[in-house]
mmCIF file with all atom_site columns, C-alpha atoms in Angstrom:
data_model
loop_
_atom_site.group_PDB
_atom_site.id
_atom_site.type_symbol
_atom_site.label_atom_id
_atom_site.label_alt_id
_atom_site.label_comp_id
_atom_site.label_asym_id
_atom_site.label_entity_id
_atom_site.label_seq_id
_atom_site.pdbx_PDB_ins_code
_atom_site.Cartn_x
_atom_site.Cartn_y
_atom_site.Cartn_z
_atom_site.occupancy
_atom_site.B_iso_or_equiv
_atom_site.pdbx_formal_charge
_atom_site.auth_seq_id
_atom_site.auth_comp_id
_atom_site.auth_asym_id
_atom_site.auth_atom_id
_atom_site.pdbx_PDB_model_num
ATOM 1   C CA . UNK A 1 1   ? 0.000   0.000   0.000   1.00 48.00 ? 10  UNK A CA 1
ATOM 2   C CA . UNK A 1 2   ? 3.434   2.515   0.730   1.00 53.00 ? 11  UNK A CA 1
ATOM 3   C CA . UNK A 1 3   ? 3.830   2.519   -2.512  1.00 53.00 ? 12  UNK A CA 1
ATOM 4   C CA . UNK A 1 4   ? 0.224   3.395   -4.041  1.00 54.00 ? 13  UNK A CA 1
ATOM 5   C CA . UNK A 1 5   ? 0.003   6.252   -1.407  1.00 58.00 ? 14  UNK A CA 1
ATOM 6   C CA . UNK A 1 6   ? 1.981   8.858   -3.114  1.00 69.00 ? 15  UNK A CA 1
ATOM 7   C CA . UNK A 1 7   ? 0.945   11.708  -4.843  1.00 77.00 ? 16  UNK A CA 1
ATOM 8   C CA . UNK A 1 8   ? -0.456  9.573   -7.828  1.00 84.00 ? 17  UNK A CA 1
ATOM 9   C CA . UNK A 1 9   ? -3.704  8.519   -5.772  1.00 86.00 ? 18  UNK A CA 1
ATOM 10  C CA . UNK A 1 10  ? -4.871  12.325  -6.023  1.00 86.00 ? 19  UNK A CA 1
ATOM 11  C CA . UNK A 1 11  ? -4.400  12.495  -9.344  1.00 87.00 ? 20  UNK A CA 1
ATOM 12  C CA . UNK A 1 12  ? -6.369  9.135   -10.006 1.00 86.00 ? 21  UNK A CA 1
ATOM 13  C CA . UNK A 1 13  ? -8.804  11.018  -7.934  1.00 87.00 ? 22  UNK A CA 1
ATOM 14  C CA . UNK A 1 14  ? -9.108  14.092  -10.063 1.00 88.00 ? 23  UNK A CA 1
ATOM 15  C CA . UNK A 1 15  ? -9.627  11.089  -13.220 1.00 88.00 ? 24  UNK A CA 1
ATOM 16  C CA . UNK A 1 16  ? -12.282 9.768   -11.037 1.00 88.00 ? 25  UNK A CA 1
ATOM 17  C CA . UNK A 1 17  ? -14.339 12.514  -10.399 1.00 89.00 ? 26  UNK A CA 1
ATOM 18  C CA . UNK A 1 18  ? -13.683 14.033  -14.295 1.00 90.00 ? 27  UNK A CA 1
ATOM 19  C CA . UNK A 1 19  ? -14.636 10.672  -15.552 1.00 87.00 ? 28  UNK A CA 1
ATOM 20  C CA . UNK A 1 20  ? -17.966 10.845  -13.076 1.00 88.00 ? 29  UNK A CA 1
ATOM 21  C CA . UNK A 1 21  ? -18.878 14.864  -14.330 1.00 91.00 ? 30  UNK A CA 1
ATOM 22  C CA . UNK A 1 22  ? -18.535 13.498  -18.212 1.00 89.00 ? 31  UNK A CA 1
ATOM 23  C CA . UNK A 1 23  ? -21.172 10.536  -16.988 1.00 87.00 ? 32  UNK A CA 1
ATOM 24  C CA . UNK A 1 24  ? -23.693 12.359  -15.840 1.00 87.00 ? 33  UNK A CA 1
ATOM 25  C CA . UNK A 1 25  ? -23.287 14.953  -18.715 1.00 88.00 ? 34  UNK A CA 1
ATOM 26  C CA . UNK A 1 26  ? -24.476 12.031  -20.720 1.00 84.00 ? 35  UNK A CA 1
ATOM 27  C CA . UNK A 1 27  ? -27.262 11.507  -17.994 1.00 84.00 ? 36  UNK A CA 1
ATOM 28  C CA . UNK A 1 28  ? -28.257 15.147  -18.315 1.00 87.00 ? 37  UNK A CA 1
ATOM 29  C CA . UNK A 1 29  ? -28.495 16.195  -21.569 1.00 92.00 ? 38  UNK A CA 1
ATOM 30  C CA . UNK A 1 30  ? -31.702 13.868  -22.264 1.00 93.00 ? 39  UNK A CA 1
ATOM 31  C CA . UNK A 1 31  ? -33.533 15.775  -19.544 1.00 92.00 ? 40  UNK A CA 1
ATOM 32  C CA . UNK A 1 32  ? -32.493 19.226  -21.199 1.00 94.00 ? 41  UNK A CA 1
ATOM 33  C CA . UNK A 1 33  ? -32.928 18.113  -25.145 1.00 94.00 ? 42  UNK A CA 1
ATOM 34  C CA . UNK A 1 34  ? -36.033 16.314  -23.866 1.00 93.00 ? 43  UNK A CA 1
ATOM 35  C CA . UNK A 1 35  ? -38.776 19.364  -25.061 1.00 94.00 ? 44  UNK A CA 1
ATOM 36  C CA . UNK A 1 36  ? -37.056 19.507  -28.540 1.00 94.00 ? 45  UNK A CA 1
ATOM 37  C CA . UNK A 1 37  ? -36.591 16.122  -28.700 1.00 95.00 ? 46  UNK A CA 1
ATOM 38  C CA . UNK A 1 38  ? -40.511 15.354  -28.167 1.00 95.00 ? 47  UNK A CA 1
ATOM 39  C CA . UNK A 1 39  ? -41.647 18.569  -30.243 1.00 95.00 ? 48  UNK A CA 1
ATOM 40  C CA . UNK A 1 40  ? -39.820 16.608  -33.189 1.00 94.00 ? 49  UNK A CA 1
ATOM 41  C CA . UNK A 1 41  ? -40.958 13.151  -33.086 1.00 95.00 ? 50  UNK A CA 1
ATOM 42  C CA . UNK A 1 42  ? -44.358 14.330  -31.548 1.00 96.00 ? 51  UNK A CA 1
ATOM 43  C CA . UNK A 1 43  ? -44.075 12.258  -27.927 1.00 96.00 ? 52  UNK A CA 1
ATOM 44  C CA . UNK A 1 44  ? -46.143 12.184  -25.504 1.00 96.00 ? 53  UNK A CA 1
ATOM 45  C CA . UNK A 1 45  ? -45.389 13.177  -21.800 1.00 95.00 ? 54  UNK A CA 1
ATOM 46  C CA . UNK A 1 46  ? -45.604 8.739   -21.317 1.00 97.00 ? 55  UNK A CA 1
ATOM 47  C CA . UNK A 1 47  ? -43.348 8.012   -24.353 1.00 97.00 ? 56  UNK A CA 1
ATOM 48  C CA . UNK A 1 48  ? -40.550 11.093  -23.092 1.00 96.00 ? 57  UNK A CA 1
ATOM 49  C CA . UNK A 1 49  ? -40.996 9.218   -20.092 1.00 96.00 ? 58  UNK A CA 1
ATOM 50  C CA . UNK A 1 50  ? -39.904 6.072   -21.337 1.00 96.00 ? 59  UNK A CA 1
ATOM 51  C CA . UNK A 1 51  ? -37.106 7.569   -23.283 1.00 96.00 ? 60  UNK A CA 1
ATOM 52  C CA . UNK A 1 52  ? -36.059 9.070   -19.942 1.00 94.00 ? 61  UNK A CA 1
ATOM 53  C CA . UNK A 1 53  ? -35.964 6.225   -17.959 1.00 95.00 ? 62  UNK A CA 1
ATOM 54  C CA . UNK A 1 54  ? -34.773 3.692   -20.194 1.00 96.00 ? 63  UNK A CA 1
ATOM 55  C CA . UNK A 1 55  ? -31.401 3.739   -19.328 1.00 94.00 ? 64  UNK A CA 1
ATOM 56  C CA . UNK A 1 56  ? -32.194 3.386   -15.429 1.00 95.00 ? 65  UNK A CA 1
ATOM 57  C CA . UNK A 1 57  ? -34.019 0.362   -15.920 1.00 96.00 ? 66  UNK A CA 1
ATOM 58  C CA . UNK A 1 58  ? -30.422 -1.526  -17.567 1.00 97.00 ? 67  UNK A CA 1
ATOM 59  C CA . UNK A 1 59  ? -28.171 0.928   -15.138 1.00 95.00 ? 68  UNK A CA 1
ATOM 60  C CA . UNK A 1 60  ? -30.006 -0.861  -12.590 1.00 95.00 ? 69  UNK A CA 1
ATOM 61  C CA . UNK A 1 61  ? -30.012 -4.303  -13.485 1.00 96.00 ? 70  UNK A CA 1
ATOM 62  C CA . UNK A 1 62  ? -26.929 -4.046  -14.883 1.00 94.00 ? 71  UNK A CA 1
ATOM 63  C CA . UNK A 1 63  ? -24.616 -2.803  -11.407 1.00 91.00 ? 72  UNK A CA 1
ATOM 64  C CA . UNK A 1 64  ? -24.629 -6.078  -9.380  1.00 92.00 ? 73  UNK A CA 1
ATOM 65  C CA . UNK A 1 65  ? -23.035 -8.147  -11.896 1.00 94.00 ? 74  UNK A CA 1
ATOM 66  C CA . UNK A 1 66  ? -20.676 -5.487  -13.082 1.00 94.00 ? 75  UNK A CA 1
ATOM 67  C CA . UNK A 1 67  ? -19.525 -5.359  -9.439  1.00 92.00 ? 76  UNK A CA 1
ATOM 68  C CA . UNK A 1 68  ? -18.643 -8.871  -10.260 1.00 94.00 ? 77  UNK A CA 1
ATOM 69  C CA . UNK A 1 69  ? -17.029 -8.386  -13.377 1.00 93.00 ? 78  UNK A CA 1
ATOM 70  C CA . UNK A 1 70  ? -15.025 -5.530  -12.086 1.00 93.00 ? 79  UNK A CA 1
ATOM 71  C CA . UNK A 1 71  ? -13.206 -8.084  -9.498  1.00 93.00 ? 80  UNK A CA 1
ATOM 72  C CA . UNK A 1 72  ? -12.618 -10.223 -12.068 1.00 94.00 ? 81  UNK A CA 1
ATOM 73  C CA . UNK A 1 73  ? -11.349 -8.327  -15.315 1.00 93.00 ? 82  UNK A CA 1
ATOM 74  C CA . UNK A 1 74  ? -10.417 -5.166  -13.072 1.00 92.00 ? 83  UNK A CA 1
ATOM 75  C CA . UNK A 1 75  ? -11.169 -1.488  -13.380 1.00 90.00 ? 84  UNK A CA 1
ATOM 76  C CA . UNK A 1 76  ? -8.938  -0.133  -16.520 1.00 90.00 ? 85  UNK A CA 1
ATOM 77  C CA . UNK A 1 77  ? -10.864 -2.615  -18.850 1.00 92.00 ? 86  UNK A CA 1
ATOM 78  C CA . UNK A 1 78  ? -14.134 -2.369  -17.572 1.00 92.00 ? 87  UNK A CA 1
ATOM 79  C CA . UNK A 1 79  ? -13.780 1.488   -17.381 1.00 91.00 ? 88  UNK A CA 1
ATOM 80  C CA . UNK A 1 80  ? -12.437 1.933   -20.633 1.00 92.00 ? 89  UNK A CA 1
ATOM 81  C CA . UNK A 1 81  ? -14.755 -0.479  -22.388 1.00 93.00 ? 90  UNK A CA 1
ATOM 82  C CA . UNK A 1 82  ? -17.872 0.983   -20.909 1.00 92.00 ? 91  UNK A CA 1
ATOM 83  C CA . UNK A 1 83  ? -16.816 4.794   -21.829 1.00 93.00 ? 92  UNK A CA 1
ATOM 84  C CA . UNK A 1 84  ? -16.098 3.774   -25.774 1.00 95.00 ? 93  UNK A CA 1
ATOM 85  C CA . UNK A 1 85  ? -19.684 1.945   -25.375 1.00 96.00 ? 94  UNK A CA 1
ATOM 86  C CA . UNK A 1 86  ? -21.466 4.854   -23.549 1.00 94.00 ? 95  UNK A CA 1
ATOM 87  C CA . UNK A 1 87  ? -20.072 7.360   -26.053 1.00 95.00 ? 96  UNK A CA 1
ATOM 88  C CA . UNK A 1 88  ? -21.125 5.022   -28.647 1.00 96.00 ? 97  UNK A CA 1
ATOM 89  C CA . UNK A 1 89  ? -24.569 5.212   -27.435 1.00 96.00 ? 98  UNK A CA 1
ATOM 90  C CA . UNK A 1 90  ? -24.408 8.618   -26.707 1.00 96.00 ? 99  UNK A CA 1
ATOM 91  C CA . UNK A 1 91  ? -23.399 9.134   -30.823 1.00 97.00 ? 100 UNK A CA 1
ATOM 92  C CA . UNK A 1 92  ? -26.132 6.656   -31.523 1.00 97.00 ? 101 UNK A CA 1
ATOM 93  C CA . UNK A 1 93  ? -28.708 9.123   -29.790 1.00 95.00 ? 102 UNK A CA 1
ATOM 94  C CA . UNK A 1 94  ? -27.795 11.706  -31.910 1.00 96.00 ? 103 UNK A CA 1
ATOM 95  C CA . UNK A 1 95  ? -28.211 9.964   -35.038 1.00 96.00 ? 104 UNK A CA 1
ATOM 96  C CA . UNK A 1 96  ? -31.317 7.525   -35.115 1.00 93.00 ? 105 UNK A CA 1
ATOM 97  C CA . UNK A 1 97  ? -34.157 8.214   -36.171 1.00 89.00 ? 106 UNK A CA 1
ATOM 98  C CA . UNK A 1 98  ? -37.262 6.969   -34.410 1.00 91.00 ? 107 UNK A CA 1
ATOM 99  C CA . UNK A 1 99  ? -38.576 6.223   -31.008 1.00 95.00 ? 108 UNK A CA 1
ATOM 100 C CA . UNK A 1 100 ? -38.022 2.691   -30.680 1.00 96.00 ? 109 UNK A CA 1
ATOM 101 C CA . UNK A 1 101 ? -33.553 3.340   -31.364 1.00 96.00 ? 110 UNK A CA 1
ATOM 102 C CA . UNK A 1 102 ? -33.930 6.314   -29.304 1.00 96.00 ? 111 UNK A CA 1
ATOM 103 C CA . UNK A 1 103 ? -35.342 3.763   -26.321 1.00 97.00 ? 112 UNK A CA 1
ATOM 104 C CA . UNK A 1 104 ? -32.532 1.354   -27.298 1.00 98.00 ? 113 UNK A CA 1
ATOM 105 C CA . UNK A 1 105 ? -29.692 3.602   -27.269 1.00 97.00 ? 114 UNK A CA 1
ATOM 106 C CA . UNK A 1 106 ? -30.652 4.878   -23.962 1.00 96.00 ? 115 UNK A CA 1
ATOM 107 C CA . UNK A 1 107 ? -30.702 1.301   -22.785 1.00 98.00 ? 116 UNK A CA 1
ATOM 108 C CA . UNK A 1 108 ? -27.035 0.649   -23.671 1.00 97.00 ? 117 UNK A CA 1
ATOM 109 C CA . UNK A 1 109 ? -26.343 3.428   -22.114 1.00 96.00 ? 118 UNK A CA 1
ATOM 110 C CA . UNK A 1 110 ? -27.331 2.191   -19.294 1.00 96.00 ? 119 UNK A CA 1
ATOM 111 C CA . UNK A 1 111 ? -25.699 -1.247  -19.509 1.00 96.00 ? 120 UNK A CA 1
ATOM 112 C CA . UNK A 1 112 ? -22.163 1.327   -20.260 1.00 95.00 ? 121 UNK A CA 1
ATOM 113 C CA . UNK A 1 113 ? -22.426 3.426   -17.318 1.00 94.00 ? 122 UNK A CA 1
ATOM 114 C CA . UNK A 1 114 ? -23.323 0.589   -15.081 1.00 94.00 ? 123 UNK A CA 1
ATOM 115 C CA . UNK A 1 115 ? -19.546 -0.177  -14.357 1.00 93.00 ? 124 UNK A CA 1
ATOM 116 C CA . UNK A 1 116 ? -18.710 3.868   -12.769 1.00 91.00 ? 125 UNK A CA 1
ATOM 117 C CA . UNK A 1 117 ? -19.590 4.231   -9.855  1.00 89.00 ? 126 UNK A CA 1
ATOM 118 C CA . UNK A 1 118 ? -18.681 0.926   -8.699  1.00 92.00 ? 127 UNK A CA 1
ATOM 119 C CA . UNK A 1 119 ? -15.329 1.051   -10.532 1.00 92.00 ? 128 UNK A CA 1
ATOM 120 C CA . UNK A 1 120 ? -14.654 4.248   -8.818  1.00 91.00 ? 129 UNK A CA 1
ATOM 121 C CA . UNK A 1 121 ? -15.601 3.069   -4.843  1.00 90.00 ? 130 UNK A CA 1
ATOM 122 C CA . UNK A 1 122 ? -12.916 -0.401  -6.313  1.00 92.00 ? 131 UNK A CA 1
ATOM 123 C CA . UNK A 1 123 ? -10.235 2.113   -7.459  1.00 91.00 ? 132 UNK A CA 1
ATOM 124 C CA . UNK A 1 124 ? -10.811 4.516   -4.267  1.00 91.00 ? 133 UNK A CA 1
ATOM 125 C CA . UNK A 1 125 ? -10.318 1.256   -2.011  1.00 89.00 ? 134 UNK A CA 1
ATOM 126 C CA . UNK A 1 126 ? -7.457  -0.157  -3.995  1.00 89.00 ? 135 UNK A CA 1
ATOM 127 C CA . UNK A 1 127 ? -5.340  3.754   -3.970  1.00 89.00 ? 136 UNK A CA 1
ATOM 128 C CA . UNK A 1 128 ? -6.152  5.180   -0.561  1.00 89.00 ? 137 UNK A CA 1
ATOM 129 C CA . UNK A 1 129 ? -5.581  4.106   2.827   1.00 89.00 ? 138 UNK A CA 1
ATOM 130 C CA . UNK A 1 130 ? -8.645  3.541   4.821   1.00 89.00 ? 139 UNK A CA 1
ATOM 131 C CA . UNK A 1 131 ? -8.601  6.771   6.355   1.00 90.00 ? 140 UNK A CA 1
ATOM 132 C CA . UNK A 1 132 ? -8.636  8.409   3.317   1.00 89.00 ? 141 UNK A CA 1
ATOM 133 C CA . UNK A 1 133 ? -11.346 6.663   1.610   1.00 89.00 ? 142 UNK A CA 1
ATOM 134 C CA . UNK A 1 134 ? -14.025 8.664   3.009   1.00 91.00 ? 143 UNK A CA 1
ATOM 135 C CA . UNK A 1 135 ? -12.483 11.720  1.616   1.00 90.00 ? 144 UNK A CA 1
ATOM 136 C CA . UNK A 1 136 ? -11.662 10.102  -1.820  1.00 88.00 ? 145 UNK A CA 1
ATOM 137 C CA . UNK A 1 137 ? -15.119 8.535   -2.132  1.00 89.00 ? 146 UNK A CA 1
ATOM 138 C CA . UNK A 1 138 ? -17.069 11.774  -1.205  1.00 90.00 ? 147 UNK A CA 1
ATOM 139 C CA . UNK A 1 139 ? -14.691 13.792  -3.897  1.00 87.00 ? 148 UNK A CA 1
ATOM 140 C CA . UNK A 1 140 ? -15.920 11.576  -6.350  1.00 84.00 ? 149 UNK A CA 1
ATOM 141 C CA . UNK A 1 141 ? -19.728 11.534  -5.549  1.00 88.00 ? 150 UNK A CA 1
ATOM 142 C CA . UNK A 1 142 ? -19.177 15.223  -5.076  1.00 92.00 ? 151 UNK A CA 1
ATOM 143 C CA . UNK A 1 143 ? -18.489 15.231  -9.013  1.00 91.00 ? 152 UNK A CA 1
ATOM 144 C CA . UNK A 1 144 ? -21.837 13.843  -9.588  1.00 89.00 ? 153 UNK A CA 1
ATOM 145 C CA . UNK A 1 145 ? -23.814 16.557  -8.290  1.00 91.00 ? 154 UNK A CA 1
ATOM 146 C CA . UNK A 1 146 ? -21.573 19.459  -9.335  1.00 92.00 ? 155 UNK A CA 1
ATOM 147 C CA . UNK A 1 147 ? -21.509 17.713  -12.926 1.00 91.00 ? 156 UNK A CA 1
ATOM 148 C CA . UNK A 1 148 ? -25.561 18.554  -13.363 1.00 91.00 ? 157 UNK A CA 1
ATOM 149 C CA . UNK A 1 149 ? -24.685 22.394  -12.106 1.00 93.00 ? 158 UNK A CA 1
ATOM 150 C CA . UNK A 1 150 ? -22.352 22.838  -14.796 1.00 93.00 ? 159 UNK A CA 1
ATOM 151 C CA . UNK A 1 151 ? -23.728 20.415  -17.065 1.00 92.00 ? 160 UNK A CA 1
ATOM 152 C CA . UNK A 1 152 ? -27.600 21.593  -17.502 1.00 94.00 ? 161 UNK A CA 1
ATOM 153 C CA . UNK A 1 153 ? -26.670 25.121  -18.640 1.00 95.00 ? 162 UNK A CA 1
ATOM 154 C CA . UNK A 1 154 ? -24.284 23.994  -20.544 1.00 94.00 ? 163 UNK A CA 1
ATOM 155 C CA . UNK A 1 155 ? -26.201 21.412  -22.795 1.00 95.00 ? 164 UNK A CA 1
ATOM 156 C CA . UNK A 1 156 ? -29.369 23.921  -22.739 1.00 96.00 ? 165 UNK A CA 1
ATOM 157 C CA . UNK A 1 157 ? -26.701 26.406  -24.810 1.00 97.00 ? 166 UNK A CA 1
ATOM 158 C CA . UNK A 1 158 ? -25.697 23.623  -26.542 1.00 96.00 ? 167 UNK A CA 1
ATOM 159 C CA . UNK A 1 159 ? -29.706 22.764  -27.331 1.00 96.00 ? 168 UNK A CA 1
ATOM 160 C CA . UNK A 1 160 ? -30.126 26.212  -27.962 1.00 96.00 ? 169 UNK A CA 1
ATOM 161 C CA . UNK A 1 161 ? -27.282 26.724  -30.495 1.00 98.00 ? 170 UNK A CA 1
ATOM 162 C CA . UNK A 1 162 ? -26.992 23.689  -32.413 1.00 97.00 ? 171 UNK A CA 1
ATOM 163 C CA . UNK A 1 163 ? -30.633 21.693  -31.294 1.00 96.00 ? 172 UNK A CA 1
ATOM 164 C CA . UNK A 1 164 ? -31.082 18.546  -29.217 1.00 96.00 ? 173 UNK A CA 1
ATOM 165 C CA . UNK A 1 165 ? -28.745 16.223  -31.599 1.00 96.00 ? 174 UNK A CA 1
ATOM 166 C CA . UNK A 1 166 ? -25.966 18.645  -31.192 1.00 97.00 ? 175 UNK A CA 1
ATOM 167 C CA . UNK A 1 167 ? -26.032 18.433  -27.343 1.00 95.00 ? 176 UNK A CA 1
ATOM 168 C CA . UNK A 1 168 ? -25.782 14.302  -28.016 1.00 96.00 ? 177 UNK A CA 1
ATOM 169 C CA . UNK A 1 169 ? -22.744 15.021  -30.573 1.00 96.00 ? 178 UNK A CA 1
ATOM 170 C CA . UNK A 1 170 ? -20.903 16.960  -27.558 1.00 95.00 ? 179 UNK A CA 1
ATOM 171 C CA . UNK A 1 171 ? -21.287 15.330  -24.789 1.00 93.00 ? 180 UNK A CA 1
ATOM 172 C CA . UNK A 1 172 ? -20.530 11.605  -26.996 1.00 93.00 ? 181 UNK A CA 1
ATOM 173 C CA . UNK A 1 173 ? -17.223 13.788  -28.368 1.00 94.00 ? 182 UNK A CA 1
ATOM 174 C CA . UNK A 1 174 ? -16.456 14.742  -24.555 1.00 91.00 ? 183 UNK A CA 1
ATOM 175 C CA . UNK A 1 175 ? -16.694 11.046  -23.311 1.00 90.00 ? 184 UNK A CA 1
ATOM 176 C CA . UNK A 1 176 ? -14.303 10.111  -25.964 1.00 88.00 ? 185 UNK A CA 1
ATOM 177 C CA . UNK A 1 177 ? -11.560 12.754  -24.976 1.00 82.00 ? 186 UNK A CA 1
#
């Protein structure tokens, strides 16, 4: 553990909680392109509903056994595979063209960010001593919040500039950086 307690853990914690704010962009911006997505493929408030939950319901399912697969394959492969995936489906958001892929790509979505937050709490407990976990893990889940303070203006410009498949483009072209 002497080793993995240098400086380095802090700066795995900044990548933490910037990998955590570019999540939730991608968790935001369906809530903020919602209106303009609806307007244009005439949804009701039940369909927009769907659409919005859609990735919670894999998220959800999907978090126990990627616990699981994170002890197994470890946290560099699982984290890297789900962000290519999640911007993927973030890309895929922007470009399909009905309500039934729009449903579906919010559903991968969900089975790509399933692995973050519990990839995180593994990394947090494999680079900081116990009595710095607390700290770590709280910086992290911190990033979560203040990610939907900066991230809801910012994709409502991005709406308002370059419409609701422009605010999919960014935030899929920000997961991939």
């Amino acid at each position: 553990m002497q080793r993995r307690v240098g400086n380095v853990r802090w700066g795995i914690a900044v990548l933490l909680g910037l990998g955590v704010i570019i999540n939730y962009f991608d968790r935001t911006n369906i809530a903020v392109a919602g209106v303009s997505l609806s307007k244009e493929y005439h949804l009701s408030s039940v369909q927009f509903g769907f659409i919005a939950s859609a990735y919670l319901w894999t998220y959800a399912l999907i978090q126990v056994p990627v616990g699981a697969l994170l002890d197994r394959i470890g946290v560099k492969w699982m984290t890297r595979m789900g962000t290519i995936l999640w911007s993927l489906a973030t890309f895929m958001t922007a470009i399909v063209s009905g309500y039934g892929l729009i449903i579906l790509s919010r559903l991968i979505l969900g089975i790509a960010e399933a692995p973050v937050f519990p990839a995180a709490a593994k990394a947090t407990g494999y680079w900081f001593p116990m009595k710095e976990r607390g700290l770590a893990t709280s910086a992290f889940d911190a990033s979560a919040k203040f990610s939907n303070v900066i991230g809801v203006p910012l994709v409502a410009l991005i709406v308002s500039l370059y419409g609701w498949r422009g605010a999919f483009w960014a935030t899929g072209i920000l997961s991939v950086l």
